[in-house]
Amino acid sequence: MWQLYHFPLCPFSRKVRLALGEKGIAYDLLRENPWEGREEFFALNPTGKTPVLRHSEKDVVLIDSQAICEYFEETVDKTPLILGTAANRAEIRRLTALFDESFFADVTNPILQEKMKKRIIYRAAPDSGLLRETIRLLHEHLDYMDWLIDNRRWLAGAQLSLADFAAAAQISVVDYLGGVDWRGHEGAHGWYRVMKSRPSFRPLLLDKMEGLPPPRHYSDVNA
Amino acid sequence: MWQLYHFPLCPFSRKVRLALGEKGIAYDLLRENPWEGREEFFALNPTGKTPVLRHSEKDVVLIDSQAICEYFEETVDKTPLILGTAANRAEIRRLTALFDESFFADVTNPILQEKMKKRIIYRAAPDSGLLRETIRLLHEHLDYMDWLIDNRRWLAGAQLSLADFAAAAQISVVDYLGGVDWRGHEGAHGWYRVMKSRPSFRPLLLDKMEGLPPPRHYSDVNA
C-alpha cells in the first residue's frame, strides 16, 4: 500500500492526491507537519518538504509532486494527465510549473504563511499590507486563467490535464483560508466549480486543518 | 532554428543549454534580462522568466526548464538524460527538482541577488550577513552531494542524468560569482571537474556577464 506524508493544506500534496484519485490508486494518509522538522522525515526527504509517497512493501520512496505525478503517468495507463503531442505535453508541464511555482510563490505561500502558520504556530496577527498585495497578485493570476478558459476547453488545451489539477490544488488552499473573490472572473469560477465537483476532489473538501475551520462555502460544489 | 531567450548567469537557461548540447541540438542565443520586464517578453511568457525556447519556423514556444528538457527527452533519442526504470526516472526528477528549487532558493538565488543584481542593477553593497548564511547552506548542499557521490557513480545513480546537469548549472553560477570553497568536499569537487570538462559545458565557461568578470579559476577545467 502507498502511504502519503502530507498536511491538509499542502497544495503539492493536494495535487498528488487529485492525480492518484483520478488514476484510481489507493493510499493511506500519514500526517506530517514539515515546519516541525522531524528528524525521521528529514532522513526520508533531505529537503524536509511534503509530499513524500512511500510504498510499505516495495522499496520505493517518491519525492517531489511533479516526480510523483510523472511516475504514475509512466506506470498507470488509466486517465492520462500529461497527454497529446510532445508540444501539448510541454504546454501541460509549462502551466503545471506556473501554478506550482509562480502561483505558489505569489499567492498560496504568503497566504499559508499569514493565515495558517501565524495563526496556529506563531500565534501572531497577519500582515494586512502583505495580504492586500497577495490578493492583487491572485487577481492577476485569475485574469490569466479567465483568458485561458476563454480560449480553450481546459487550462492547457482541449483535454483535462495535470495543469487543471495543479491549479485547482493551489486555489483550493486559498479558498480554504478565507475564500476567493470570484467577482469579475466568471470563466475561472465556472472552471473551478467543475473541478470541485469531480469525485477525486471530494476527500480534499472534507479534510480539515485543526484549529482552522474553512469558510462555509468551501466544500459547496455549487459555490 | 531554435532560439533560446536567456541571460548568461540564469541557472535554468544553463541547464537547458547543457541538455541541448548533450543532445546535439543547435540553437541561437537571444539575450533577455528578465528584471527589465520587457513587454514583448511577457507576451511570450506570462511569468516573465528565462529560459524560453522558440522555434523560428515552427509555431512552437517552450517555457520552463523542466518542460523544455522533458520535450527533448521525448522527441530526441540521442543521449537520454531521464533514463532507466520508472523508479530511476523518479529519482532523477527528484534530484533535478532539489537543485532547481531548494539549491536555487537556498544558494543560487540569494547569491545572484547580492552579487549580480545589487552590483549591476541597484549599485548597492551586498549584505554580508545574508551571504554568510548562504555559504553555510551551500556547504550543507555540498555535504549531501558528497554523500551521493560516495554511494553512486553519478548523482542520481549509475548513469549520468539530467540531475547532474541541473546541479552543475546551479553550481557554475555560484562559481562564476566568487567561487566555491571546495575544501572538505573532495567527492563533489571531483564530480564538478568531470562535469566542467564535458564539451557541452564549454560554451557556458566562455560566456561572460558584462561588468562582472568571473574569477580566473572559473573556466579552468582542472580547478
Coordinates of C-alpha atoms in Angstrom, one line a residue:
Chain A
M1 CA 0.0 0.0 0.0
W2 CA 1.2 3.5 -0.8
Q3 CA 1.5 6.0 2.1
L4 CA 1.4 9.7 1.5
Y5 CA 3.1 12.0 4.0
H6 CA 1.2 15.3 3.8
F7 CA -0.6 18.0 5.8
P8 CA -4.2 19.0 4.9
L9 CA -3.3 22.5 3.4
C10 CA -0.2 21.4 1.5
P11 CA -1.0 22.3 -2.1
F12 CA 1.5 19.9 -3.6
S13 CA 0.1 17.0 -1.5
R14 CA -3.3 18.0 -2.8
K15 CA -2.0 17.9 -6.4
V16 CA -0.7 14.4 -5.8
R17 CA -4.0 13.3 -4.1
L18 CA -6.0 14.6 -7.1
A19 CA -3.8 12.7 -9.6
L20 CA -3.9 9.5 -7.5
G21 CA -7.6 9.8 -7.2
E22 CA -8.1 10.3 -11.0
K23 CA -5.8 7.3 -11.6
G24 CA -7.7 5.1 -9.1
I25 CA -4.6 4.4 -6.9
A26 CA -5.3 3.7 -3.2
Y27 CA -3.1 5.2 -0.5
D28 CA -3.1 5.9 3.3
L29 CA -2.5 9.4 4.6
L30 CA 0.2 10.0 7.1
R31 CA 0.1 13.4 8.8
E32 CA 3.4 15.3 8.6
N33 CA 3.9 19.0 9.7
P34 CA 7.1 19.9 7.8
W35 CA 7.6 23.0 10.0
E36 CA 8.3 20.7 13.0
G37 CA 11.5 19.5 11.2
R38 CA 11.0 15.9 12.4
E39 CA 14.3 14.1 12.1
E40 CA 12.9 10.8 10.7
F41 CA 11.1 12.9 8.0
F42 CA 14.4 14.6 7.0
A43 CA 16.0 11.2 6.8
L44 CA 13.3 10.3 4.3
N45 CA 13.4 13.6 2.4
P46 CA 16.5 15.8 2.8
T47 CA 14.5 18.9 1.7
G48 CA 12.0 18.2 4.5
K49 CA 9.1 19.0 2.3
T50 CA 5.8 17.3 1.7
P51 CA 4.6 15.3 -0.2
V52 CA 6.5 12.1 0.1
L53 CA 4.9 8.9 -1.1
R54 CA 6.3 5.6 0.2
H55 CA 5.3 2.0 -0.6
S56 CA 5.1 -0.1 2.6
E57 CA 6.2 -3.3 0.9
K58 CA 8.2 -2.3 -2.1
D59 CA 11.4 -0.4 -1.5
V60 CA 10.1 2.8 -3.3
V61 CA 10.1 6.3 -1.9
L62 CA 8.9 9.0 -4.3
I63 CA 9.6 12.7 -3.6
D64 CA 8.5 15.9 -5.3
S65 CA 4.9 16.3 -6.5
Q66 CA 5.9 16.5 -10.2
A67 CA 8.2 13.5 -10.0
I68 CA 5.4 11.6 -8.3
C69 CA 2.9 12.5 -11.0
E70 CA 5.3 11.7 -13.8
Y71 CA 5.9 8.3 -12.1
F72 CA 2.2 7.3 -12.2
E73 CA 1.9 8.8 -15.7
E74 CA 4.5 6.3 -16.8
T75 CA 3.3 3.3 -14.8
V76 CA -0.5 3.6 -14.8
D77 CA -2.4 3.9 -18.1
K78 CA -5.8 5.0 -16.6
T79 CA -6.7 8.6 -17.0
P80 CA -3.6 10.1 -18.7
L81 CA -2.9 13.6 -17.3
I82 CA 0.1 14.5 -19.4
L83 CA -1.2 13.7 -22.8
G84 CA -1.3 14.6 -26.5
T85 CA 1.6 15.5 -28.7
A86 CA 5.0 16.5 -27.4
A87 CA 4.1 20.1 -27.8
N88 CA 0.7 19.5 -25.9
R89 CA 2.7 17.8 -23.1
A90 CA 5.1 20.7 -22.9
E91 CA 2.2 23.1 -22.6
I92 CA 0.7 21.0 -19.8
R93 CA 4.1 20.9 -18.0
R94 CA 4.5 24.7 -18.5
L95 CA 1.2 25.5 -16.9
T96 CA 1.7 22.9 -14.1
A97 CA 5.0 24.6 -13.3
L98 CA 3.4 28.1 -13.5
F99 CA 0.9 27.1 -10.7
D100 CA 3.4 25.0 -8.7
E101 CA 6.0 27.8 -8.8
S102 CA 4.6 31.3 -9.7
F103 CA 1.1 31.0 -8.3
F104 CA 2.5 29.3 -5.1
A105 CA 5.2 32.0 -4.6
D106 CA 2.8 34.9 -5.4
V107 CA -0.3 33.7 -3.7
T108 CA -0.5 30.3 -1.8
N109 CA 2.7 30.6 0.1
P110 CA 2.2 34.1 1.5
I111 CA -1.4 33.1 2.4
L112 CA -0.3 29.9 4.1
Q113 CA 2.3 32.0 6.0
E114 CA 0.0 34.8 7.1
K115 CA -3.2 32.8 7.7
M116 CA -2.1 29.3 8.7
K117 CA 1.4 29.5 10.2
K118 CA 0.9 32.8 12.0
R119 CA -2.4 31.6 13.5
I120 CA -1.5 28.0 14.6
I121 CA 2.2 28.1 15.0
Y122 CA 3.4 31.7 15.8
R123 CA 0.1 33.0 17.4
A124 CA 0.7 36.3 15.6
A125 CA -1.6 38.6 13.6
P126 CA -1.4 38.5 9.8
D127 CA 0.3 41.4 7.9
S128 CA -2.6 43.1 6.2
G129 CA -0.4 45.0 3.7
L130 CA 1.2 41.8 2.5
L131 CA -2.2 40.1 2.3
R132 CA -3.5 43.0 0.1
E133 CA -0.6 42.7 -2.3
T134 CA -1.2 38.9 -2.4
I135 CA -4.9 39.4 -3.3
R136 CA -3.8 41.8 -6.0
L137 CA -1.5 39.0 -7.5
L138 CA -4.3 36.5 -7.1
H139 CA -6.5 38.6 -9.3
E140 CA -3.7 38.8 -11.9
H141 CA -3.5 35.0 -11.9
L142 CA -7.3 34.7 -12.2
D143 CA -7.2 37.1 -15.1
Y144 CA -4.8 34.8 -16.9
M145 CA -6.9 31.8 -16.1
D146 CA -10.0 33.6 -17.4
W147 CA -8.1 34.2 -20.7
L148 CA -7.0 30.5 -20.9
I149 CA -10.6 29.3 -20.3
D150 CA -12.0 31.8 -22.8
N151 CA -9.7 30.3 -25.4
R152 CA -9.6 26.6 -24.5
R153 CA -11.8 23.9 -23.2
W154 CA -9.4 23.2 -20.2
L155 CA -6.4 25.3 -18.9
A156 CA -3.8 23.6 -21.1
G157 CA -5.9 22.8 -24.2
A158 CA -8.7 20.5 -25.4
Q159 CA -8.2 17.9 -22.7
L160 CA -8.4 17.9 -18.9
S161 CA -4.8 17.6 -17.7
L162 CA -2.4 17.8 -14.8
A163 CA -2.3 21.6 -15.2
D164 CA -6.0 21.7 -14.2
F165 CA -5.3 19.7 -11.0
A166 CA -2.2 21.7 -10.1
A167 CA -4.2 24.9 -10.4
A168 CA -7.2 23.6 -8.5
A169 CA -4.9 22.3 -5.7
Q170 CA -3.4 25.8 -5.2
I171 CA -6.8 27.5 -5.4
S172 CA -8.4 25.1 -3.0
V173 CA -5.9 26.1 -0.3
V174 CA -6.5 29.8 -0.9
D175 CA -10.3 29.1 -0.8
Y176 CA -10.0 27.2 2.5
L177 CA -8.1 30.1 4.1
G178 CA -10.7 32.8 3.5
G179 CA -12.2 32.3 0.2
V180 CA -11.5 33.6 -3.3
D181 CA -13.4 36.7 -4.5
W182 CA -14.5 35.4 -7.9
R183 CA -16.2 38.7 -9.0
G184 CA -15.1 39.5 -12.5
H185 CA -13.7 36.0 -13.0
E186 CA -16.7 34.1 -14.4
G187 CA -14.5 31.9 -16.6
A188 CA -12.1 30.8 -13.8
H189 CA -15.0 30.4 -11.4
G190 CA -17.0 28.1 -13.7
W191 CA -13.9 26.0 -14.3
Y192 CA -13.2 25.7 -10.5
R193 CA -16.8 24.6 -9.8
V194 CA -16.4 21.8 -12.4
M195 CA -13.1 20.8 -10.8
K196 CA -14.6 20.8 -7.3
S197 CA -17.4 18.5 -8.4
R198 CA -15.1 15.7 -9.5
P199 CA -15.1 12.6 -7.2
S200 CA -11.2 12.9 -6.8
F201 CA -11.8 16.3 -5.2
R202 CA -14.3 15.1 -2.5
P203 CA -11.7 13.9 0.1
L204 CA -9.9 17.3 -0.1
L205 CA -13.1 19.2 0.6
L206 CA -13.8 17.1 3.7
D207 CA -10.2 17.4 5.1
K208 CA -9.8 19.9 8.0
M209 CA -6.9 21.6 9.5
E210 CA -7.3 21.5 13.3
G211 CA -8.0 25.0 14.9
L212 CA -8.6 26.4 11.4
P213 CA -12.1 25.7 10.1
P214 CA -12.8 26.5 6.4
P215 CA -15.5 29.1 5.4
R216 CA -18.9 27.5 4.9
H217 CA -18.9 27.8 1.1
Y218 CA -15.6 25.9 0.8
S219 CA -17.0 22.4 0.4
D220 CA -20.1 23.5 -1.5
V221 CA -19.6 22.4 -5.1
N222 CA -22.1 25.0 -6.3
A223 CA -20.4 28.0 -4.6
Chain B
M1 CA 16.3 27.0 -35.9
W2 CA 15.7 27.1 -32.1
Q3 CA 16.2 30.4 -30.3
L4 CA 16.9 30.5 -26.6
Y5 CA 16.0 33.6 -24.6
H6 CA 18.5 33.7 -21.7
F7 CA 20.9 35.7 -19.7
P8 CA 24.5 34.4 -19.0
L9 CA 24.0 33.7 -15.3
C10 CA 20.5 32.2 -15.5
P11 CA 20.9 28.7 -13.9
F12 CA 17.8 27.4 -15.7
S13 CA 19.0 28.6 -19.1
R14 CA 22.3 26.9 -18.3
K15 CA 20.5 23.6 -17.5
V16 CA 18.7 23.8 -20.9
R17 CA 21.9 24.7 -22.7
L18 CA 23.7 21.7 -21.2
A19 CA 20.8 19.4 -22.2
L20 CA 20.6 20.8 -25.7
G21 CA 24.4 20.4 -26.0
E22 CA 24.3 16.8 -24.9
K23 CA 21.5 16.0 -27.3
G24 CA 23.3 17.8 -30.2
I25 CA 20.6 20.4 -30.9
A26 CA 21.7 23.6 -32.4
Y27 CA 20.2 26.9 -31.2
D28 CA 20.8 30.7 -31.3
L29 CA 21.1 32.7 -28.1
L30 CA 18.9 35.7 -27.6
R31 CA 19.8 37.9 -24.6
E32 CA 17.0 38.7 -22.3
N33 CA 17.3 40.5 -18.9
P34 CA 14.1 39.4 -17.1
W35 CA 14.5 42.1 -14.5
E36 CA 13.8 44.7 -17.2
G37 CA 10.3 43.4 -17.6
R38 CA 10.2 43.8 -21.4
E39 CA 6.6 43.8 -22.6
E40 CA 7.3 41.6 -25.7
F41 CA 8.9 39.0 -23.4
F42 CA 6.0 39.0 -21.0
A43 CA 3.7 38.5 -24.0
L44 CA 5.8 35.4 -24.8
N45 CA 6.0 34.1 -21.2
P46 CA 3.5 35.4 -18.7
T47 CA 5.8 34.6 -15.8
G48 CA 8.5 36.8 -17.3
K49 CA 11.2 34.2 -16.6
T50 CA 14.0 32.8 -18.7
P51 CA 14.5 30.3 -20.3
V52 CA 12.1 30.4 -23.2
L53 CA 12.9 28.4 -26.3
R54 CA 11.2 29.4 -29.5
H55 CA 11.4 27.8 -33.0
S56 CA 11.7 30.4 -35.7
E57 CA 9.8 28.4 -38.4
K58 CA 7.5 26.0 -36.5
D59 CA 4.9 27.6 -34.2
V60 CA 6.4 26.2 -31.0
V61 CA 7.3 28.1 -27.8
L62 CA 8.6 26.0 -25.0
I63 CA 8.7 27.5 -21.4
D64 CA 10.1 26.3 -18.1
S65 CA 13.4 24.5 -18.0
Q66 CA 12.0 21.1 -16.9
A67 CA 9.2 21.2 -19.6
I68 CA 11.9 22.0 -22.2
C69 CA 14.1 19.1 -21.1
E70 CA 11.2 16.7 -21.0
Y71 CA 10.2 17.8 -24.5
F72 CA 13.6 17.0 -26.0
E73 CA 13.7 13.8 -23.9
E74 CA 10.5 12.7 -25.6
T75 CA 11.5 13.8 -29.2
V76 CA 15.2 13.2 -29.4
D77 CA 16.7 9.8 -28.8
K78 CA 20.3 10.9 -28.6
T79 CA 21.8 10.9 -25.0
P80 CA 18.9 10.0 -22.8
L81 CA 19.0 12.2 -19.7
I82 CA 15.9 10.8 -17.9
L83 CA 16.6 7.2 -18.1
G84 CA 16.2 3.7 -16.6
T85 CA 13.2 2.2 -14.8
A86 CA 10.3 4.4 -13.6
A87 CA 11.9 4.4 -10.1
N88 CA 15.2 5.5 -11.6
R89 CA 13.5 8.3 -13.5
A90 CA 11.6 9.4 -10.4
E91 CA 15.0 9.6 -8.6
I92 CA 16.4 11.7 -11.5
R93 CA 13.4 14.0 -11.3
R94 CA 13.6 14.3 -7.5
L95 CA 17.2 15.4 -7.6
T96 CA 16.6 17.7 -10.6
A97 CA 13.8 19.4 -8.6
L98 CA 16.0 19.5 -5.5
F99 CA 18.7 21.5 -7.4
D100 CA 16.1 23.6 -9.4
E101 CA 14.1 24.5 -6.2
S102 CA 16.0 24.0 -2.9
F103 CA 19.5 24.7 -4.1
F104 CA 18.3 27.7 -6.1
A105 CA 16.3 29.1 -3.2
D106 CA 19.0 28.5 -0.6
V107 CA 22.1 29.4 -2.5
T108 CA 21.9 30.5 -6.2
N109 CA 19.1 33.0 -5.9
P110 CA 20.5 34.9 -2.9
I111 CA 24.0 34.9 -4.5
L112 CA 22.5 36.3 -7.8
Q113 CA 20.6 38.9 -5.8
E114 CA 23.6 40.0 -3.6
K115 CA 26.4 39.7 -6.1
M116 CA 24.9 40.2 -9.5
K117 CA 21.7 42.3 -9.2
K118 CA 23.0 44.6 -6.4
R119 CA 26.2 45.2 -8.4
I120 CA 24.9 45.8 -11.9
I121 CA 21.3 46.9 -11.3
Y122 CA 21.0 48.5 -7.9
R123 CA 24.6 49.6 -7.4
A124 CA 24.4 48.6 -3.8
A125 CA 26.7 46.7 -1.5
P126 CA 25.9 43.0 -0.8
D127 CA 24.5 42.0 2.7
S128 CA 27.4 40.2 4.3
G129 CA 25.3 38.5 6.9
L130 CA 23.0 37.1 4.3
L131 CA 25.9 35.9 2.2
R132 CA 27.4 34.1 5.2
E133 CA 24.1 32.2 5.8
T134 CA 24.0 31.4 2.1
I135 CA 27.6 29.9 2.2
R136 CA 26.5 27.8 5.2
L137 CA 23.6 26.4 3.2
L138 CA 25.9 25.9 0.2
H139 CA 28.1 23.6 2.4
E140 CA 25.1 21.7 3.6
H141 CA 24.1 21.0 0.0
L142 CA 27.7 20.1 -0.9
D143 CA 27.7 17.6 2.1
Y144 CA 24.7 16.0 0.6
M145 CA 26.3 15.8 -2.9
D146 CA 29.5 14.3 -1.3
W147 CA 27.2 11.6 0.2
L148 CA 25.5 10.9 -3.1
I149 CA 28.9 10.7 -4.9
D150 CA 30.3 8.4 -2.2
N151 CA 27.4 6.0 -2.8
R152 CA 26.7 6.3 -6.5
R153 CA 28.6 6.7 -9.8
W154 CA 26.6 9.9 -10.7
L155 CA 24.2 12.0 -8.5
A156 CA 21.0 10.1 -9.3
G157 CA 22.5 6.6 -9.8
A158 CA 24.7 4.5 -12.1
Q159 CA 24.1 6.8 -15.2
L160 CA 24.9 10.4 -16.0
S161 CA 21.5 12.1 -16.0
L162 CA 19.6 15.4 -16.0
A163 CA 20.2 15.7 -12.2
D164 CA 23.9 16.1 -12.8
F165 CA 23.3 18.9 -15.4
A166 CA 20.8 20.6 -13.2
A167 CA 23.2 20.6 -10.3
A168 CA 26.2 21.6 -12.4
A169 CA 24.2 24.5 -13.9
Q170 CA 23.4 25.9 -10.4
I171 CA 27.0 25.4 -9.1
S172 CA 28.5 27.0 -12.2
V173 CA 26.6 30.3 -11.4
V174 CA 27.8 30.3 -7.8
D175 CA 31.4 29.5 -9.0
Y176 CA 31.2 32.4 -11.5
L177 CA 30.1 34.8 -8.8
G178 CA 33.1 34.3 -6.5
G179 CA 33.9 30.7 -6.4
V180 CA 33.0 27.6 -4.4
D181 CA 35.2 26.7 -1.4
W182 CA 35.6 23.0 -2.1
R183 CA 37.7 22.2 1.0
G184 CA 36.2 19.2 2.7
H185 CA 34.1 18.3 -0.4
E186 CA 36.5 16.1 -2.4
G187 CA 33.6 14.0 -3.8
A188 CA 31.6 16.9 -5.1
H189 CA 34.7 18.7 -6.4
G190 CA 35.8 15.7 -8.4
W191 CA 32.3 15.3 -9.8
Y192 CA 32.2 19.0 -10.8
R193 CA 35.6 18.8 -12.5
V194 CA 34.3 15.9 -14.6
M195 CA 31.1 17.9 -15.5
K196 CA 33.1 21.0 -16.4
S197 CA 35.3 19.1 -18.8
R198 CA 32.3 17.9 -20.9
P199 CA 32.1 19.6 -24.4
S200 CA 28.5 20.7 -23.6
F201 CA 29.9 22.8 -20.7
R202 CA 32.5 24.7 -22.9
P203 CA 30.1 27.5 -24.2
L204 CA 29.0 28.2 -20.6
L205 CA 32.5 28.6 -19.4
L206 CA 33.3 31.2 -22.1
D207 CA 30.1 33.2 -21.5
K208 CA 30.6 36.5 -19.7
M209 CA 28.2 38.8 -17.9
E210 CA 29.2 42.4 -18.8
G211 CA 30.7 44.4 -15.9
L212 CA 31.1 41.2 -13.8
P213 CA 34.1 39.2 -14.8
P214 CA 34.4 35.7 -13.4
P215 CA 37.3 34.7 -11.1
R216 CA 40.3 33.3 -13.0
H217 CA 39.8 29.6 -12.0
Y218 CA 36.2 29.6 -13.2
S219 CA 36.8 28.4 -16.8
D220 CA 39.8 26.1 -15.8
V221 CA 38.6 22.6 -16.0
N222 CA 41.3 21.4 -13.7
A223 CA 40.5 23.9 -10.9

